[in-house]
Short mmCIF file of C-alpha atoms and ligand atoms in Angstrom, two decimals:
data_model
loop_
_atom_site.label_atom_id
_atom_site.label_comp_id
_atom_site.label_asym_id
_atom_site.label_seq_id
_atom_site.Cartn_x
_atom_site.Cartn_y
_atom_site.Cartn_z
CA UNK N 1 88.55 16.22 8.17
CA UNK N 2 90.85 13.61 9.72
CA UNK N 3 93.32 11.75 7.49
CA UNK N 4 94.65 8.23 7.99
CA UNK N 5 97.10 6.19 5.95
CA UNK N 6 98.63 2.74 5.95
CA UNK N 7 100.62 0.59 3.54
CA UNK N 8 97.30 -0.96 2.56
CA UNK N 9 94.02 -1.92 4.18
CA UNK N 10 95.15 -2.65 7.74
CA UNK N 11 94.69 0.94 8.84
CA UNK N 12 90.96 0.56 8.21
CA UNK N 13 90.96 -1.18 11.61
CA UNK N 14 92.04 2.15 13.12
CA UNK N 15 89.54 4.05 10.95
CA UNK N 16 86.83 1.76 12.30
CA UNK N 17 87.80 2.52 15.90
CA UNK N 18 87.85 6.24 15.09
CA UNK N 19 84.47 6.03 13.34
CA UNK N 20 83.02 4.43 16.49
CA UNK N 21 84.20 7.40 18.57
CA UNK N 22 83.45 10.16 16.06
CA UNK N 23 80.55 8.93 13.92
CA UNK N 24 79.93 12.33 12.33
CA UNK N 25 83.48 13.37 11.51
CA UNK N 26 84.67 13.18 7.93
CA UNK N 27 87.54 10.76 7.41
CA UNK N 28 89.92 10.38 4.48
CA UNK N 29 91.91 7.16 4.16
CA UNK N 30 94.87 6.47 1.88
CA UNK N 31 95.96 2.87 1.25
CA UNK N 32 99.48 2.91 -0.18
CA UNK N 33 98.80 -0.44 -1.85
CA UNK N 34 101.30 0.08 -4.69
CA UNK N 35 104.08 0.05 -2.07
CA UNK N 36 102.70 -2.61 0.25
CA UNK N 37 104.12 -4.30 2.27
CA UNK N 38 106.17 -1.77 4.22
CA UNK N 39 107.34 -4.41 6.70
CA UNK N 40 110.38 -5.78 4.82
CA UNK N 41 111.49 -2.44 3.31
CA UNK N 42 114.35 -0.31 4.63
CA UNK N 43 113.24 2.38 7.09
CA UNK N 44 114.32 5.19 4.73
CA UNK N 45 112.04 3.87 1.97
CA UNK N 46 109.09 3.59 4.36
CA UNK N 47 109.84 7.08 5.67
CA UNK N 48 109.68 8.49 2.14
CA UNK N 49 106.35 6.77 1.51
CA UNK N 50 104.95 7.98 4.84
CA UNK N 51 105.91 11.53 3.92
CA UNK N 52 104.24 11.26 0.47
CA UNK N 53 101.04 9.75 1.92
CA UNK N 54 100.76 12.24 4.75
CA UNK N 55 101.36 15.20 2.40
CA UNK N 56 98.63 13.96 0.07
CA UNK N 57 96.19 13.77 2.98
CA UNK N 58 97.07 17.31 4.06
CA UNK N 59 96.69 18.53 0.45
CA UNK N 60 93.18 17.02 0.45
CA UNK N 61 92.27 19.02 3.53
CA UNK N 62 93.15 16.73 6.45
CA UNK N 63 93.77 18.82 9.56
CA UNK N 64 95.07 15.88 11.57
CA UNK N 65 97.00 12.86 10.29
CA UNK N 66 96.82 9.42 11.90
CA UNK N 67 99.66 7.10 10.92
CA UNK N 68 97.49 3.97 10.99
CA UNK N 69 100.55 1.76 10.62
CA UNK N 70 103.07 0.63 13.22
CA UNK N 71 105.82 0.19 10.62
CA UNK N 72 105.45 3.71 9.21
CA UNK N 73 105.34 5.13 12.72
CA UNK N 74 108.53 3.29 13.60
CA UNK N 75 110.28 4.49 10.44
CA UNK N 76 109.17 8.08 10.32
CA UNK N 77 106.73 9.61 12.81
CA UNK N 78 109.34 12.06 14.12
CA UNK N 79 110.04 13.31 10.61
CA UNK N 80 106.32 13.72 9.92
CA UNK N 81 105.88 15.66 13.15
CA UNK N 82 108.79 17.90 12.23
CA UNK N 83 107.66 18.64 8.70
CA UNK N 84 103.84 18.53 8.51
CA UNK N 85 101.74 21.61 9.22
CA UNK N 86 99.15 19.53 11.15
CA UNK N 87 99.33 17.32 14.27
CA UNK N 88 100.32 13.67 13.74
CA UNK N 89 99.17 10.65 15.77
CA UNK N 90 101.37 7.56 15.57
CA UNK N 91 101.05 4.06 16.96
CA UNK N 92 103.22 1.36 18.46
CA UNK N 93 102.70 -2.19 19.69
CA UNK N 94 100.89 -2.43 23.04
CA UNK N 95 103.75 -3.80 25.12
CA UNK N 96 102.68 -1.73 28.14
CA UNK N 97 99.07 -3.00 28.29
CA UNK N 98 100.35 -6.52 27.59
CA UNK N 99 102.71 -6.31 30.58
CA UNK N 100 99.73 -5.34 32.73
CA UNK N 101 97.54 -8.14 31.34
CA UNK N 102 99.82 -11.17 31.32
CA UNK N 103 99.69 -13.71 34.13
CA UNK N 104 102.42 -16.05 32.88
CA UNK N 105 104.80 -13.23 31.83
CA UNK N 106 104.95 -14.83 28.39
CA UNK N 107 103.95 -12.26 25.81
CA UNK N 108 104.23 -12.33 22.02
CA UNK N 109 104.25 -9.32 19.74
CA UNK N 110 102.94 -10.04 16.25
CA UNK N 111 104.17 -7.29 13.94
CA UNK N 112 106.33 -6.67 10.88
CA UNK N 113 110.08 -7.12 10.65
CA UNK N 114 110.41 -3.34 10.23
CA UNK N 115 108.61 -2.64 13.50
CA UNK N 116 110.34 -5.39 15.44
CA UNK N 117 113.79 -4.39 14.17
CA UNK N 118 113.29 -0.67 14.76
CA UNK N 119 114.86 1.51 17.45
CA UNK N 120 111.46 2.66 18.67
CA UNK N 121 110.49 -0.91 19.49
CA UNK N 122 113.80 -1.53 21.29
CA UNK N 123 113.11 1.53 23.47
CA UNK N 124 109.54 0.35 24.11
CA UNK N 125 110.72 -3.07 25.26
CA UNK N 126 113.42 -1.52 27.44
CA UNK N 127 110.80 0.63 29.11
CA UNK N 128 107.88 -1.75 29.58
CA UNK N 129 109.04 -5.24 28.72
CA UNK N 130 111.97 -5.82 31.05
CA UNK N 131 110.18 -8.31 33.31
CA UNK N 132 108.61 -10.22 30.43
CA UNK N 133 109.49 -13.31 28.50
CA UNK N 134 108.86 -11.54 25.21
CA UNK N 135 108.65 -13.19 21.81
CA UNK N 136 108.50 -11.18 18.61
CA UNK N 137 107.10 -12.69 15.44
CA UNK N 138 106.96 -11.11 11.99
CA UNK N 139 103.80 -12.34 10.21
CA UNK N 140 104.04 -11.20 6.57
CA UNK N 141 101.56 -13.77 5.30
CA UNK N 142 98.90 -12.36 7.61
CA UNK N 143 99.42 -8.96 5.96
CA UNK N 144 98.87 -10.62 2.56
CA UNK N 145 95.63 -12.25 3.71
CA UNK N 146 94.16 -8.89 4.66
CA UNK N 147 95.37 -7.26 1.45
CA UNK N 148 93.41 -9.94 -0.41
CA UNK N 149 90.38 -9.44 1.82
CA UNK N 150 90.69 -13.06 2.91
CA UNK N 151 89.56 -12.89 6.53
CA UNK N 152 87.99 -16.33 6.96
CA UNK N 153 88.15 -19.89 5.71
CA UNK N 154 90.44 -22.85 6.21
CA UNK N 155 93.36 -21.38 4.23
CA UNK N 156 93.38 -18.15 6.24
CA UNK N 157 93.02 -20.10 9.49
CA UNK N 158 95.97 -22.30 8.53
CA UNK N 159 98.16 -19.24 7.93
CA UNK N 160 97.22 -17.75 11.30
CA UNK N 161 97.62 -21.11 13.06
CA UNK N 162 101.12 -21.40 11.64
CA UNK N 163 102.20 -18.25 13.47
CA UNK N 164 100.07 -18.38 16.59
CA UNK N 165 99.71 -22.02 17.65
CA UNK N 166 103.42 -22.51 18.44
CA UNK N 167 103.22 -19.46 20.73
CA UNK N 168 100.26 -20.92 22.61
CA UNK N 169 102.15 -24.18 22.96
CA UNK N 170 105.00 -22.22 24.57
CA UNK N 171 102.61 -20.83 27.21
CA UNK N 172 102.19 -17.35 25.76
CA UNK N 173 99.01 -15.94 27.34
CA UNK N 174 99.02 -12.45 25.80
CA UNK N 175 99.27 -11.57 22.11
CA UNK N 176 99.96 -8.04 20.99
CA UNK N 177 98.59 -7.08 17.57
CA UNK N 178 101.54 -4.87 16.62
CA UNK N 179 100.42 -4.37 13.02
CA UNK N 180 97.15 -2.78 11.97
CA UNK N 181 96.53 -5.57 9.49
CA UNK N 182 95.94 -8.03 12.32
CA UNK N 183 92.74 -6.83 14.06
CA UNK N 184 90.63 -7.94 11.05
CA UNK N 185 92.05 -11.44 11.66
CA UNK N 186 91.27 -11.33 15.37
CA UNK N 187 88.61 -14.10 15.30
CA UNK N 188 91.14 -16.42 13.63
CA UNK N 189 93.87 -15.42 16.07
CA UNK N 190 91.53 -16.06 19.01
CA UNK N 191 90.71 -19.47 17.56
CA UNK N 192 94.41 -20.32 17.35
CA UNK N 193 95.08 -19.19 20.93
CA UNK N 194 92.00 -20.01 23.02
CA UNK N 195 91.90 -18.06 26.27
CA UNK N 196 94.76 -15.71 25.35
CA UNK N 197 94.42 -11.98 25.94
CA UNK N 198 94.64 -10.06 22.67
CA UNK N 199 95.93 -6.51 22.80
CA UNK N 200 94.99 -4.07 20.02
CA UNK N 201 96.13 -0.46 20.35
CA UNK N 202 93.75 0.76 17.61
CA UNK N 203 91.06 1.99 20.05
CA UNK N 204 93.63 3.88 22.17
CA UNK N 205 95.09 5.50 19.06
CA UNK N 206 91.59 6.47 17.93
CA UNK N 207 90.91 7.97 21.36
CA UNK N 208 94.10 10.02 21.12
CA UNK N 209 93.10 11.19 17.62
CA UNK N 210 89.65 12.16 18.94
CA UNK N 211 91.24 14.20 21.76
CA UNK N 212 93.53 16.00 19.32
CA UNK N 213 90.64 16.64 16.92
CA UNK N 214 88.74 18.33 19.75
CA UNK N 215 91.80 20.36 20.72
CA UNK N 216 92.30 21.47 17.12
CA UNK N 217 88.66 22.45 16.78
CA UNK N 218 87.99 19.85 14.07
CA UNK N 219 84.24 19.47 14.32
CA UNK N 220 81.79 16.92 12.97
CA UNK N 221 80.88 16.89 9.29
CA UNK N 222 78.63 14.52 7.38
CA UNK N 223 80.30 11.34 8.69
CA UNK N 224 81.83 10.53 5.30
CA UNK N 225 84.67 8.10 4.58
CA UNK N 226 86.66 8.98 1.46
CA UNK N 227 89.05 6.19 0.45
CA UNK N 228 91.92 6.28 -2.04
CA UNK N 229 94.70 3.94 -3.07
CA UNK N 230 97.99 4.13 -4.93
CA UNK N 231 97.22 0.63 -6.22
CA UNK N 232 94.54 -0.78 -8.51
CA UNK N 233 91.31 0.81 -7.21
CA UNK N 234 89.04 -2.05 -8.30
CA UNK N 235 91.06 -4.80 -6.67
CA UNK N 236 91.66 -2.74 -3.54
CA UNK N 237 87.95 -1.80 -3.27
CA UNK N 238 86.98 -5.47 -3.49
CA UNK N 239 89.31 -6.41 -0.63
CA UNK N 240 88.42 -3.28 1.37
CA UNK N 241 84.75 -4.25 1.39
CA UNK N 242 85.69 -7.36 3.40
CA UNK N 243 87.89 -5.43 5.81
CA UNK N 244 85.43 -2.55 6.29
CA UNK N 245 82.39 -4.82 6.28
CA UNK N 246 80.54 -2.74 3.67
CA UNK N 247 81.16 -1.59 0.10
CA UNK N 248 83.81 1.11 -0.16
CA UNK N 249 84.34 3.47 -3.11
CA UNK N 250 88.05 3.66 -3.90
CA UNK N 251 89.73 6.50 -5.79
CA UNK N 252 92.99 6.05 -7.65
CA UNK N 253 95.84 8.30 -6.56
CA UNK N 254 99.24 8.77 -8.17
CA UNK N 255 101.80 9.51 -5.52
N1 DGL O 1 99.87 -2.26 8.66
C1 DGL O 1 101.26 -2.13 8.87
C2 DGL O 1 101.64 -2.01 10.34
O1 DGL O 1 100.83 -1.64 11.16
C3 DGL O 1 102.26 -2.88 8.09
C4 DGL O 1 101.96 -3.93 7.08
C5 DGL O 1 103.03 -3.95 5.99
O2 DGL O 1 102.90 -3.14 5.09
O3 DGL O 1 103.99 -4.72 6.09
O4 DGL O 1 102.75 -2.24 10.69
#
């Protein structure tokens, strides 16, 4: 079984990419909805939550943990790797593929304030972003949209437009989805930035998880998806159905 967690429902975008690669593997997903959003919280608080979520997944039988959250990776992936008895896959904004894709050199990273302000991101930009005109934008209201399962409609489009249209007007031609909550809003983002290249690292992270699963001898199961939340299971299940695109049973977890 492969475990994934996020502050909420965004990590389902990574679970979806993983499901596409490994349709018969059993997945377990924990949405830490009671502590969402992670973005504005101090790194130490996010680190503590990441540890609690990852431990719960391992206790349930996960033999590999995917940190399906850029903010939690930034705050605590090293600690998880040092303390968990199973391999850990983390994720970070796709600055490297964006540098390869841009033609104007103007790139924007949409993420959380925690990711953008973290040391990991500074190192990433130093390594791959030196030749770029790089803008970073925290988009907390886009996180809220996804937590509500509001992925379409004029109100959602207006929220996305508010973040993305000014970037287009500045000549940004490549947008990095540096938060796992943003791929479900991709059609709205594309609408706000016609012609822009959109970079989502979810599929690459899923591919890395699939490689590690093979290396660890984690074989296929019945292709189940078990979902749990630290929040209100009914409300989270209702929103998750929009994000996953099908009804999702949601267990309540105290953590
Ligand atoms: N989904 C998370 C990420 O990838 C963060 C959203 C939040 O909790 O602020 O960064």
